[in-house]
Tab-separated table of C-alpha atoms in Angstrom:
chain	number	residue	atom	x	y	z
C	1498	MET	CA	-24.565	7.293	4.855
C	1499	THR	CA	-25.021	4.246	2.636
C	1500	ARG	CA	-23.260	0.956	3.314
C	1501	SER	CA	-21.341	1.261	0.033
C	1502	LEU	CA	-20.049	4.740	0.888
C	1503	ARG	CA	-19.075	3.568	4.341
C	1504	ARG	CA	-17.011	0.764	2.805
C	1505	ASP	CA	-15.386	3.269	0.434
C	1506	LEU	CA	-14.335	5.333	3.434
C	1507	TYR	CA	-12.998	2.228	5.151
C	1508	ALA	CA	-10.861	1.499	2.078
C	1509	ALA	CA	-9.534	5.063	1.994
C	1510	GLY	CA	-8.930	4.903	5.736
C	1511	ALA	CA	-7.013	1.634	5.379
C	1512	ALA	CA	-4.770	3.269	2.760
C	1513	ALA	CA	-4.171	6.223	5.089
C	1514	LEU	CA	-3.351	3.839	7.938
C	1515	LEU	CA	-0.879	1.956	5.736
C	1516	VAL	CA	0.893	5.215	4.902
C	1517	THR	CA	0.945	6.288	8.552
C	1518	VAL	CA	2.435	2.982	9.693
C	1519	ALA	CA	5.000	3.113	6.864
C	1520	VAL	CA	6.049	6.594	7.986
C	1521	LEU	CA	6.345	5.684	11.671
C	1522	VAL	CA	8.075	2.338	11.177
C	1523	GLY	CA	10.273	3.755	8.423
C	1524	ARG	CA	11.450	6.671	10.541
C	1525	HIS	CA	12.298	4.291	13.372
C	1526	ILE	CA	14.309	1.994	11.076
C	1527	GLN	CA	16.107	4.880	9.408
C	1528	PHE	CA	17.012	6.645	12.640
C	1529	THR	CA	18.138	3.481	14.441
C	1530	ARG	CA	19.651	1.359	11.655
C	1531	HIS	CA	20.157	3.844	8.783
C	1532	THR	CA	19.332	1.156	6.219
C	1533	LEU	CA	16.454	2.778	4.284
C	1534	PHE	CA	18.500	5.575	2.655
C	1535	VAL	CA	15.498	7.887	2.512
C	1536	HIS	CA	15.059	10.831	4.867
C	1537	TRP	CA	11.250	10.836	4.955
C	1538	PRO	CA	10.220	7.219	4.494
C	1539	PRO	CA	8.513	5.725	2.678
C	1540	VAL	CA	9.021	8.386	-0.017
C	1541	PHE	CA	12.365	9.709	-1.214
C	1542	ALA	CA	12.014	13.258	0.073
C	1543	GLU	CA	12.991	15.803	2.689
C	1544	TRP	CA	10.612	17.410	5.173
C	1545	ASP	CA	10.562	21.008	3.928
C	1546	PRO	CA	7.325	23.015	4.299
C	1547	HIS	CA	7.416	25.697	1.621
C	1548	VAL	CA	5.465	27.644	-0.985
C	1549	GLY	CA	6.631	28.859	-4.366
C	1550	PRO	CA	5.658	30.538	-7.623
C	1551	GLY	CA	3.526	27.572	-8.631
C	1552	THR	CA	1.400	27.628	-5.468
C	1553	PRO	CA	-1.352	30.063	-6.595
C	1554	ALA	CA	-1.767	28.316	-9.953
C	1555	ALA	CA	-1.866	24.871	-8.342
C	1556	VAL	CA	-4.555	25.932	-5.865
C	1557	LEU	CA	-6.648	27.640	-8.555
C	1558	LEU	CA	-6.378	24.635	-10.877
C	1559	ALA	CA	-7.394	22.296	-8.077
C	1560	VAL	CA	-10.436	24.399	-7.157
C	1561	ALA	CA	-11.506	24.817	-10.791
C	1562	THR	CA	-11.109	21.119	-11.630
C	1563	VAL	CA	-13.060	20.038	-8.551
C	1564	ALA	CA	-15.828	22.549	-9.253
C	1565	TYR	CA	-16.184	22.129	-13.019
C	1566	GLY	CA	-14.227	19.024	-14.001
C	1567	PRO	CA	-16.939	16.347	-13.647
C	1568	ALA	CA	-19.584	18.436	-15.445
C	1569	LEU	CA	-17.253	19.389	-18.293
C	1570	ALA	CA	-16.054	15.804	-18.637
C	1571	ALA	CA	-19.674	14.711	-19.065
C	1572	ARG	CA	-20.604	17.402	-21.620
C	1573	LEU	CA	-17.599	18.201	-23.792
C	1574	PRO	CA	-17.276	16.545	-27.220
C	1575	TRP	CA	-14.840	13.645	-26.980
C	1576	ARG	CA	-11.936	15.286	-28.806
C	1577	ALA	CA	-12.417	18.496	-26.865
C	1578	LEU	CA	-12.352	16.473	-23.653
C	1579	LEU	CA	-9.030	14.905	-24.652
C	1580	ALA	CA	-7.538	18.306	-25.457
C	1581	ALA	CA	-8.834	19.836	-22.219
C	1582	SER	CA	-7.578	16.873	-20.193
C	1583	TRP	CA	-4.080	17.120	-21.649
C	1584	ALA	CA	-3.916	20.907	-21.173
C	1585	THR	CA	-5.167	20.715	-17.591
C	1586	ALA	CA	-2.925	17.773	-16.701
C	1587	THR	CA	0.092	19.614	-18.106
C	1588	ALA	CA	-0.797	22.764	-16.176
C	1589	TRP	CA	-1.358	20.767	-12.967
C	1590	ILE	CA	1.995	18.972	-13.244
C	1591	LEU	CA	3.837	22.197	-14.096
C	1592	SER	CA	2.226	24.224	-11.334
C	1593	LEU	CA	3.138	21.596	-8.745
C	1594	ALA	CA	6.710	21.412	-10.062
C	1595	LEU	CA	6.980	25.196	-9.929
C	1596	VAL	CA	6.146	25.195	-6.236
C	1597	ASP	CA	9.867	24.360	-5.983
C	1598	GLY	CA	10.715	27.049	-8.555
C	1599	TRP	CA	11.837	26.656	-12.163
C	1600	HIS	CA	15.434	25.813	-11.269
C	1601	GLN	CA	14.809	23.263	-8.514
C	1602	GLY	CA	11.493	21.972	-9.812
C	1603	ILE	CA	12.325	21.473	-13.485
C	1604	ALA	CA	15.664	22.709	-14.822
C	1605	VAL	CA	18.067	20.663	-12.674
C	1606	ARG	CA	16.031	17.541	-11.950
C	1607	LEU	CA	17.605	15.551	-14.787
C	1608	THR	CA	21.101	17.010	-14.405
C	1609	THR	CA	22.033	15.746	-10.930
C	1610	ARG	CA	24.859	13.283	-10.299
C	1611	GLU	CA	22.897	10.084	-10.989
C	1612	GLU	CA	20.772	11.395	-13.873
C	1613	TYR	CA	20.777	10.957	-17.629
C	1614	LEU	CA	22.045	14.338	-18.752
C	1615	ARG	CA	25.352	13.826	-16.945
C	1616	VAL	CA	26.481	11.351	-19.627
C	1617	ILE	CA	25.373	13.126	-22.802
C	1618	GLY	CA	29.006	13.752	-23.783
C	1619	ARG	CA	29.795	10.042	-23.664
C	1620	PHE	CA	27.360	9.385	-26.534
C	1621	HIS	CA	29.289	11.323	-29.189
C	1622	ASP	CA	29.545	8.030	-31.114
C	1623	ILE	CA	26.165	6.389	-30.468
C	1624	PRO	CA	26.828	2.963	-32.081
C	1625	ALA	CA	30.157	2.603	-30.264
C	1626	THR	CA	28.591	3.626	-26.954
C	1627	LEU	CA	25.757	1.100	-27.366
C	1628	ARG	CA	28.281	-1.666	-28.061
C	1629	ASP	CA	30.211	-0.674	-24.952
C	1630	PHE	CA	27.186	0.072	-22.739
C	1631	THR	CA	27.187	-3.151	-20.700
C	1632	HIS	CA	30.875	-2.744	-19.820
C	1633	HIS	CA	30.031	0.171	-17.517
C	1634	ILE	CA	26.976	-1.073	-15.612
C	1635	VAL	CA	28.597	-2.817	-12.645
C	1636	SER	CA	30.300	-0.699	-10.001
C	1637	GLY	CA	34.065	-1.099	-10.114
C	1638	THR	CA	34.260	-1.177	-13.895
C	1639	PRO	CA	36.046	1.685	-15.674
C	1640	SER	CA	33.853	4.813	-15.701
C	1641	PRO	CA	30.665	3.161	-14.391
C	1642	TRP	CA	27.410	4.738	-15.464
C	1643	PRO	CA	25.479	6.863	-12.951
C	1644	ALA	CA	22.741	4.948	-11.123
C	1645	HIS	CA	19.817	5.924	-13.344
C	1646	VAL	CA	21.749	5.327	-16.561
C	1647	ALA	CA	23.002	1.939	-15.392
C	1648	GLY	CA	19.540	1.074	-14.080
C	1649	HIS	CA	17.806	1.416	-17.450
C	1650	PRO	CA	18.342	0.171	-20.993
C	1651	PRO	CA	20.052	2.792	-23.167
C	1652	GLY	CA	16.798	3.832	-24.835
C	1653	ALA	CA	16.162	6.066	-21.831
C	1654	THR	CA	19.456	7.944	-22.040
C	1655	LEU	CA	19.407	7.942	-25.825
C	1656	THR	CA	16.161	9.948	-25.753
C	1657	PHE	CA	17.936	12.824	-24.039
C	1658	VAL	CA	20.964	12.445	-26.281
C	1659	LEU	CA	18.722	12.891	-29.331
C	1660	LEU	CA	17.008	15.913	-27.750
C	1661	ASP	CA	20.468	17.409	-27.264
C	1662	ARG	CA	21.393	16.646	-30.895
C	1663	ILE	CA	18.378	18.541	-32.259
C	1664	GLY	CA	19.205	21.596	-30.161
C	1665	LEU	CA	16.965	21.033	-27.127
C	1666	ARG	CA	19.902	21.033	-24.728
C	1667	GLY	CA	19.999	21.174	-20.962
C	1668	GLY	CA	17.789	20.301	-18.048
C	1669	GLY	CA	15.098	22.828	-18.872
C	1670	TRP	CA	14.279	21.241	-22.219
C	1671	ALA	CA	14.637	17.711	-20.847
C	1672	GLY	CA	12.317	18.498	-17.938
C	1673	THR	CA	9.774	20.171	-20.202
C	1674	TRP	CA	9.853	17.132	-22.517
C	1675	CYS	CA	9.060	14.803	-19.613
C	1676	VAL	CA	6.206	16.993	-18.364
C	1677	VAL	CA	4.553	17.618	-21.738
C	1678	VAL	CA	4.895	14.035	-22.957
C	1679	GLY	CA	4.138	12.563	-19.540
C	1680	ALA	CA	0.861	14.490	-19.350
C	1681	THR	CA	-0.374	12.619	-22.431
C	1682	ALA	CA	-0.469	9.394	-20.392
C	1683	CYS	CA	-3.893	10.406	-19.094
C	1684	LEU	CA	-5.145	10.710	-22.688
C	1685	ALA	CA	-3.876	7.239	-23.527
C	1686	VAL	CA	-5.707	5.751	-20.545
C	1687	LEU	CA	-8.909	7.573	-21.523
C	1688	VAL	CA	-8.645	6.290	-25.096
C	1689	ALA	CA	-8.134	2.720	-23.875
C	1690	VAL	CA	-11.000	2.845	-21.366
C	1691	ARG	CA	-13.373	4.229	-23.987
C	1692	ALA	CA	-12.362	1.566	-26.512
C	1693	LEU	CA	-12.472	-1.403	-24.119
C	1694	ALA	CA	-15.250	-0.427	-21.701
C	1695	ASP	CA	-17.391	2.561	-22.652
C	1696	GLU	CA	-17.229	6.308	-23.076
C	1697	GLY	CA	-19.256	7.047	-19.950
C	1698	LEU	CA	-16.699	5.377	-17.698
C	1699	ALA	CA	-13.853	7.159	-19.475
C	1700	ARG	CA	-15.568	10.507	-18.945
C	1701	ARG	CA	-16.077	9.780	-15.244
C	1702	ALA	CA	-12.414	8.821	-14.904
C	1703	ALA	CA	-11.079	11.890	-16.735
C	1704	PRO	CA	-10.990	14.406	-13.819
C	1705	PHE	CA	-9.228	11.837	-11.617
C	1706	LEU	CA	-6.601	11.151	-14.269
C	1707	VAL	CA	-5.983	14.885	-14.553
C	1708	LEU	CA	-5.974	15.834	-10.865
C	1709	THR	CA	-3.874	12.923	-9.671
C	1710	PRO	CA	-1.452	13.141	-6.735
C	1711	ALA	CA	0.991	11.314	-9.037
C	1712	ALA	CA	1.497	14.696	-10.710
C	1713	VAL	CA	3.904	15.535	-7.868
C	1714	TRP	CA	6.293	12.953	-9.371
C	1715	LEU	CA	5.278	13.315	-13.014
C	1716	GLY	CA	6.993	16.684	-12.777
C	1717	THR	CA	9.796	16.293	-13.329
C	1718	SER	CA	11.106	12.766	-13.845
C	1719	ALA	CA	11.959	10.584	-16.813
C	1720	ASP	CA	9.451	8.062	-15.463
C	1721	ALA	CA	6.693	10.430	-16.613
C	1722	TYR	CA	7.955	9.987	-20.168
C	1723	PHE	CA	8.190	6.207	-19.667
C	1724	ALA	CA	4.617	6.173	-18.327
C	1725	ALA	CA	3.345	7.940	-21.442
C	1726	VAL	CA	5.093	5.592	-23.876
C	1727	ALA	CA	3.810	2.548	-21.966
C	1728	ALA	CA	0.292	3.979	-21.784
C	1729	TRP	CA	0.133	4.723	-25.496
C	1730	SER	CA	1.379	1.233	-26.348
C	1731	VAL	CA	-1.645	-0.162	-24.487
C	1732	ALA	CA	-4.061	2.451	-25.850
C	1733	LEU	CA	-3.059	1.805	-29.457
C	1734	LEU	CA	-3.488	-1.917	-28.878
C	1735	ALA	CA	-6.985	-1.241	-27.540
C	1736	LEU	CA	-7.782	0.707	-30.705
C	1737	ALA	CA	-6.276	-2.062	-32.831
C	1738	VAL	CA	-8.399	-4.868	-31.398
C	1739	THR	CA	-11.629	-2.875	-31.299
C	1740	ARG	CA	-11.243	-1.366	-34.778
C	1741	ARG	CA	-9.492	-4.377	-36.374
C	1742	SER	CA	-6.688	-2.021	-37.430
C	1743	LEU	CA	-3.352	-3.438	-38.562
C	1744	PRO	CA	-1.542	-0.055	-38.469
C	1745	TRP	CA	-2.619	0.535	-34.866
C	1746	ALA	CA	-1.458	-2.971	-33.941
C	1747	ALA	CA	1.956	-2.403	-35.538
C	1748	ALA	CA	2.281	0.993	-33.831
C	1749	SER	CA	1.361	-0.575	-30.498
C	1750	GLY	CA	4.033	-3.238	-30.962
C	1751	LEU	CA	6.598	-0.570	-31.820
C	1752	LEU	CA	5.860	1.322	-28.597
C	1753	LEU	CA	5.804	-1.865	-26.534
C	1754	GLY	CA	9.274	-2.652	-27.810
C	1755	LEU	CA	10.442	0.870	-27.030
C	1756	THR	CA	8.934	0.610	-23.535
C	1757	CYS	CA	11.113	-2.416	-22.781
C	1758	TYR	CA	14.201	-0.440	-23.838
C	1759	LEU	CA	13.284	2.492	-21.598
C	1760	SER	CA	12.959	0.483	-18.388
C	1761	TYR	CA	13.572	-3.176	-17.584
C	1762	GLY	CA	10.694	-3.275	-15.129
C	1763	LEU	CA	8.228	-2.071	-17.740
C	1764	THR	CA	8.262	-5.473	-19.410
C	1765	LEU	CA	5.442	-6.022	-16.896
C	1766	ILE	CA	3.270	-3.660	-18.932
C	1767	GLY	CA	2.924	-6.735	-21.134
C	1768	LEU	CA	0.396	-8.016	-18.578
C	1769	VAL	CA	-1.822	-5.015	-19.233
C	1770	ALA	CA	-1.382	-5.556	-22.973
C	1771	ALA	CA	-2.397	-9.206	-22.477
C	1772	ALA	CA	-5.558	-8.022	-20.707
C	1773	VAL	CA	-6.332	-5.834	-23.720
C	1774	LEU	CA	-5.940	-8.825	-26.035
C	1775	LEU	CA	-8.256	-10.824	-23.791
C	1776	LEU	CA	-10.879	-8.092	-23.757
C	1777	GLY	CA	-10.516	-7.633	-27.519
C	1778	ARG	CA	-10.370	-11.332	-28.366
C	1779	ASP	CA	-13.385	-11.087	-30.688
C	1780	GLY	CA	-11.513	-8.626	-32.872
C	1781	VAL	CA	-8.403	-10.795	-32.843
C	1782	ARG	CA	-10.428	-13.876	-33.834
C	1783	GLU	CA	-12.031	-11.980	-36.688
C	1784	ARG	CA	-8.678	-10.653	-37.897
C	1785	PRO	CA	-5.773	-12.853	-36.711
C	1786	ALA	CA	-3.355	-10.716	-38.728
C	1787	LEU	CA	-3.564	-8.230	-35.839
C	1788	LEU	CA	-1.223	-10.463	-33.844
C	1789	ALA	CA	1.221	-10.649	-36.744
C	1790	ALA	CA	1.202	-6.847	-37.059
C	1791	LEU	CA	1.688	-6.488	-33.292
C	1792	LEU	CA	4.653	-8.866	-33.289
C	1793	ALA	CA	6.143	-7.218	-36.379
C	1794	GLY	CA	6.093	-3.865	-34.609
C	1795	LEU	CA	7.313	-5.407	-31.369
C	1796	VAL	CA	10.579	-6.731	-32.811
C	1797	VAL	CA	11.683	-3.463	-34.419
C	1798	VAL	CA	13.252	-1.694	-31.410
C	1799	PRO	CA	14.861	-4.847	-29.922
C	1800	LEU	CA	16.265	-5.715	-33.351
C	1801	VAL	CA	17.750	-2.239	-33.838
C	1802	PHE	CA	19.420	-2.229	-30.423
C	1803	THR	CA	20.643	-5.810	-30.792
C	1804	LEU	CA	22.173	-5.101	-34.197
C	1805	ALA	CA	23.784	-2.005	-32.689
C	1806	GLY	CA	25.523	-4.260	-30.170
C	1807	PHE	CA	23.410	-3.891	-27.026
C	1808	ASN	CA	22.346	-7.158	-25.340
C	1809	TRP	CA	19.234	-6.573	-23.188
C	1810	TRP	CA	19.491	-9.810	-21.201
C	1811	THR	CA	23.181	-9.393	-20.437
C	1812	ALA	CA	22.569	-5.827	-19.329
C	1813	TYR	CA	19.693	-6.856	-17.075
C	1814	HIS	CA	21.757	-9.499	-15.276
C	1815	LEU	CA	24.569	-6.976	-14.803
C	1816	LEU	CA	22.025	-4.504	-13.440
C	1817	VAL	CA	20.957	-7.034	-10.800
C	1818	THR	CA	24.596	-7.186	-9.693
C	1819	ARG	CA	24.839	-3.367	-9.657
C	1820	TYR	CA	21.561	-3.122	-7.730
C	1821	TYR	CA	22.817	-5.295	-4.893
C	1822	GLN	CA	26.190	-3.534	-4.894
C	1823	GLY	CA	24.448	-0.316	-3.948
C	1824	VAL	CA	21.759	0.670	-1.463
C	1825	GLY	CA	19.395	-1.868	-3.023
C	1826	GLY	CA	21.437	-4.590	-1.359
C	1827	THR	CA	21.106	-2.915	2.057
C	1828	ARG	CA	17.514	-1.696	2.052
C	1829	PRO	CA	15.436	-4.267	3.992
C	1830	TYR	CA	13.019	-6.232	1.834
C	1831	GLY	CA	10.834	-6.895	4.887
C	1832	TYR	CA	10.001	-3.182	5.143
C	1833	TRP	CA	9.839	-2.168	1.516
C	1834	VAL	CA	7.678	-5.066	0.355
C	1835	TRP	CA	4.733	-3.414	2.103
C	1836	ALA	CA	5.964	0.183	2.381
C	1837	ASN	CA	6.163	0.312	-1.418
C	1838	LEU	CA	2.388	-0.163	-1.376
C	1839	ALA	CA	2.123	2.867	0.886
C	1840	CYS	CA	3.987	4.825	-1.808
C	1841	ALA	CA	1.453	3.551	-4.352
C	1842	ALA	CA	-1.372	4.691	-2.071
C	1843	LEU	CA	0.164	8.178	-1.943
C	1844	ILE	CA	0.568	8.628	-5.692
C	1845	THR	CA	-2.916	7.307	-6.505
C	1846	GLY	CA	-4.739	8.893	-3.575
C	1847	PRO	CA	-7.676	7.941	-1.338
C	1848	ALA	CA	-10.137	7.977	-4.223
C	1849	THR	CA	-8.231	5.189	-5.946
C	1850	ALA	CA	-8.227	3.122	-2.750
C	1851	ALA	CA	-12.016	3.398	-2.674
C	1852	GLY	CA	-12.169	2.750	-6.416
C	1853	LEU	CA	-10.108	-0.413	-6.065
C	1854	ARG	CA	-12.579	-1.668	-3.471
C	1855	ARG	CA	-15.363	-1.151	-5.990
C	1856	THR	CA	-13.197	-2.804	-8.657
C	1857	ALA	CA	-13.030	-5.950	-6.540
C	1858	THR	CA	-16.788	-5.822	-5.982
C	1859	THR	CA	-17.397	-5.419	-9.703
C	1860	LEU	CA	-15.270	-8.464	-10.504
C	1861	THR	CA	-17.085	-10.669	-7.999
C	1862	ARG	CA	-20.647	-9.693	-8.866
C	1863	ARG	CA	-22.651	-9.936	-12.042
C	1864	THR	CA	-23.060	-6.485	-13.489
C	1865	ASP	CA	-23.027	-4.711	-16.849
C	1866	PRO	CA	-20.194	-5.762	-19.181
C	1867	ALA	CA	-18.518	-2.332	-19.414
C	1868	PRO	CA	-17.712	-1.968	-15.680
C	1869	VAL	CA	-16.433	-5.555	-15.577
C	1870	ARG	CA	-14.143	-4.924	-18.540
C	1871	LEU	CA	-12.738	-1.816	-16.862
C	1872	ALA	CA	-12.303	-3.761	-13.618
C	1873	LEU	CA	-10.298	-6.439	-15.411
C	1874	LEU	CA	-7.997	-3.815	-16.922
C	1875	VAL	CA	-7.432	-2.142	-13.544
C	1876	ALA	CA	-6.927	-5.467	-11.753
C	1877	THR	CA	-4.289	-6.521	-14.276
C	1878	ALA	CA	-2.370	-3.286	-13.710
C	1879	LEU	CA	-2.543	-3.921	-9.976
C	1880	LEU	CA	-1.214	-7.439	-10.538
C	1881	ALA	CA	1.736	-6.055	-12.527
C	1882	LEU	CA	2.487	-3.630	-9.698
C	1883	LEU	CA	2.369	-6.418	-7.093
C	1884	ILE	CA	4.748	-8.587	-9.143
C	1885	ALA	CA	7.160	-5.649	-9.383
C	1886	ASP	CA	6.892	-5.289	-5.615
C	1887	LEU	CA	7.529	-8.954	-4.829
C	1888	SER	CA	10.509	-9.068	-7.207
C	1889	GLY	CA	12.698	-7.221	-4.713
C	1890	MET	CA	14.023	-5.013	-7.511
C	1891	SER	CA	11.759	-2.154	-6.430
C	1892	LYS	CA	12.780	-1.082	-2.941
C	1893	ALA	CA	12.091	2.612	-2.366
C	1894	GLU	CA	11.460	5.404	-4.882
C	1895	THR	CA	8.451	3.456	-6.157
C	1896	GLU	CA	6.389	6.658	-5.937
C	1897	ARG	CA	8.314	7.545	-9.102
C	1898	ILE	CA	9.224	4.156	-10.570
C	1899	TRP	CA	5.638	2.854	-10.505
C	1900	LEU	CA	4.057	5.820	-12.289
C	1901	PRO	CA	3.471	3.721	-15.463
C	1902	PHE	CA	1.378	1.235	-13.443
C	1903	ALA	CA	-0.319	3.843	-11.270
C	1904	MET	CA	-1.879	5.528	-14.312
C	1905	TRP	CA	-3.898	2.354	-14.941
C	1906	LEU	CA	-5.208	2.219	-11.361
C	1907	LEU	CA	-6.720	5.713	-11.503
C	1908	PRO	CA	-9.650	4.739	-13.809
C	1909	ALA	CA	-11.054	2.772	-10.851
C	1910	CYS	CA	-12.256	6.167	-9.614
C	1911	ALA	CA	-14.896	6.064	-12.358
C	1912	TYR	CA	-16.951	3.788	-10.108
C	1913	LEU	CA	-17.229	6.387	-7.342
C	1914	PRO	CA	-20.337	8.477	-6.650
C	1915	ASN	CA	-19.927	12.087	-5.479
C	1916	PRO	CA	-16.831	12.713	-7.633
C	1917	ARG	CA	-16.314	16.261	-6.353
C	1918	ALA	CA	-15.777	15.068	-2.786
C	1919	TRP	CA	-13.240	12.465	-3.881
C	1920	LEU	CA	-11.526	14.921	-6.239
C	1921	THR	CA	-11.168	17.327	-3.332
C	1922	ALA	CA	-9.398	14.627	-1.330
C	1923	GLN	CA	-7.077	13.924	-4.267
C	1924	ALA	CA	-6.216	17.584	-4.761
C	1925	VAL	CA	-5.650	18.262	-1.054
C	1926	LEU	CA	-3.301	15.285	-0.816
C	1927	ALA	CA	-1.279	16.419	-3.839
C	1928	LEU	CA	-1.014	19.995	-2.546
C	1929	LEU	CA	0.037	18.831	0.921
C	1930	LEU	CA	2.659	16.462	-0.435
C	1931	ASN	CA	4.188	19.067	-2.701
C	1932	HIS	CA	4.179	21.880	-0.121
C	1933	LEU	CA	5.353	19.851	2.891
C	1934	LEU	CA	7.977	17.685	1.201
C	1935	LEU	CA	10.860	18.445	-1.119
C	1936	THR	CA	10.910	15.432	-3.416
C	1937	GLY	CA	14.036	14.276	-5.201
C	1938	TRP	CA	15.681	11.253	-6.794
């Protein structure tokens, strides 16, 4: 065993130890003080060993991706690789969701008491509802919004309202939307890595982006949809700065603006976008109009919502009040500030822990430019995640909330030798999580 491989295993072992300690300490706190408000800390889930209709497909997909994924990723034409990655990622997410059955795994996930579909009827007059939105955020106000609606800008809920308006009604369509759109996040990351680093690294990362343990939470949650929008905003910016394209820059700005109106915390994706601008600074210097196009696109969504009567800053400050009115004000920061990182270790898997070790090594040693550029992108995503953690506004459920950041940590797996062994570890973790726990939010 080489020294480098040994250190990779130490990194993966440290991640496993962090999760183990978070489970043991979390169970003690929950059973003695009842302040965590999760039944299987650190993740929001119930202990429920089970199998379901999605089990055979999930196992077969895992075996096939481990056996053939790295070779196909290396050989397929680029566009075919993107198509295969999206199809496989979608199938992987769906099969894991269907372990809980269609009803429990997909159809009712977005219809529960705190979810978006519960308020569709209150948006019969969209402009009036947007003007009145902030009046229902804080608990104790007339008809307060459910937790997830109050906890996000109205762009999140409005997405499902518009799906309902075009005839795609109910939890089944909403869940399918989140899975199908959310699966494209892996494509966006591949596009960005190819544009900013090189195609070889993107191809090596592809099987890990597809066979991620995060798929357990990508199906089915609105955060999968948020992750895709955020990922494409960064990917289009990468294309803009490398191809000197004004339309791509404007489109990136448009999606960045939308991202901020889907989730308050996703303003931190701006750090990843800043890393893209740094890596693509030559293109920006050669065509400064790229920044103007980016900003022009960026103001569109905020301007529309502001003119409609929704004030983002007012809503955010009211959300902070609502957050501390609920379980967020009781959950102990001293536990979650590190247990959240255990959640991140679960959704990204042992391979990512080893990949992050190699990311740090790449940043501190002189090496080829492409790996360094990828390392900078990954490190910036990790920084955004750590800021979200330290903010205190992410206590629990980060296995779902941090999906948009986790997608940008997975490319670190491109540094790993023996990809099949690491992919096996990723797949086994995902299958165990989904068959031993009943996740919910």
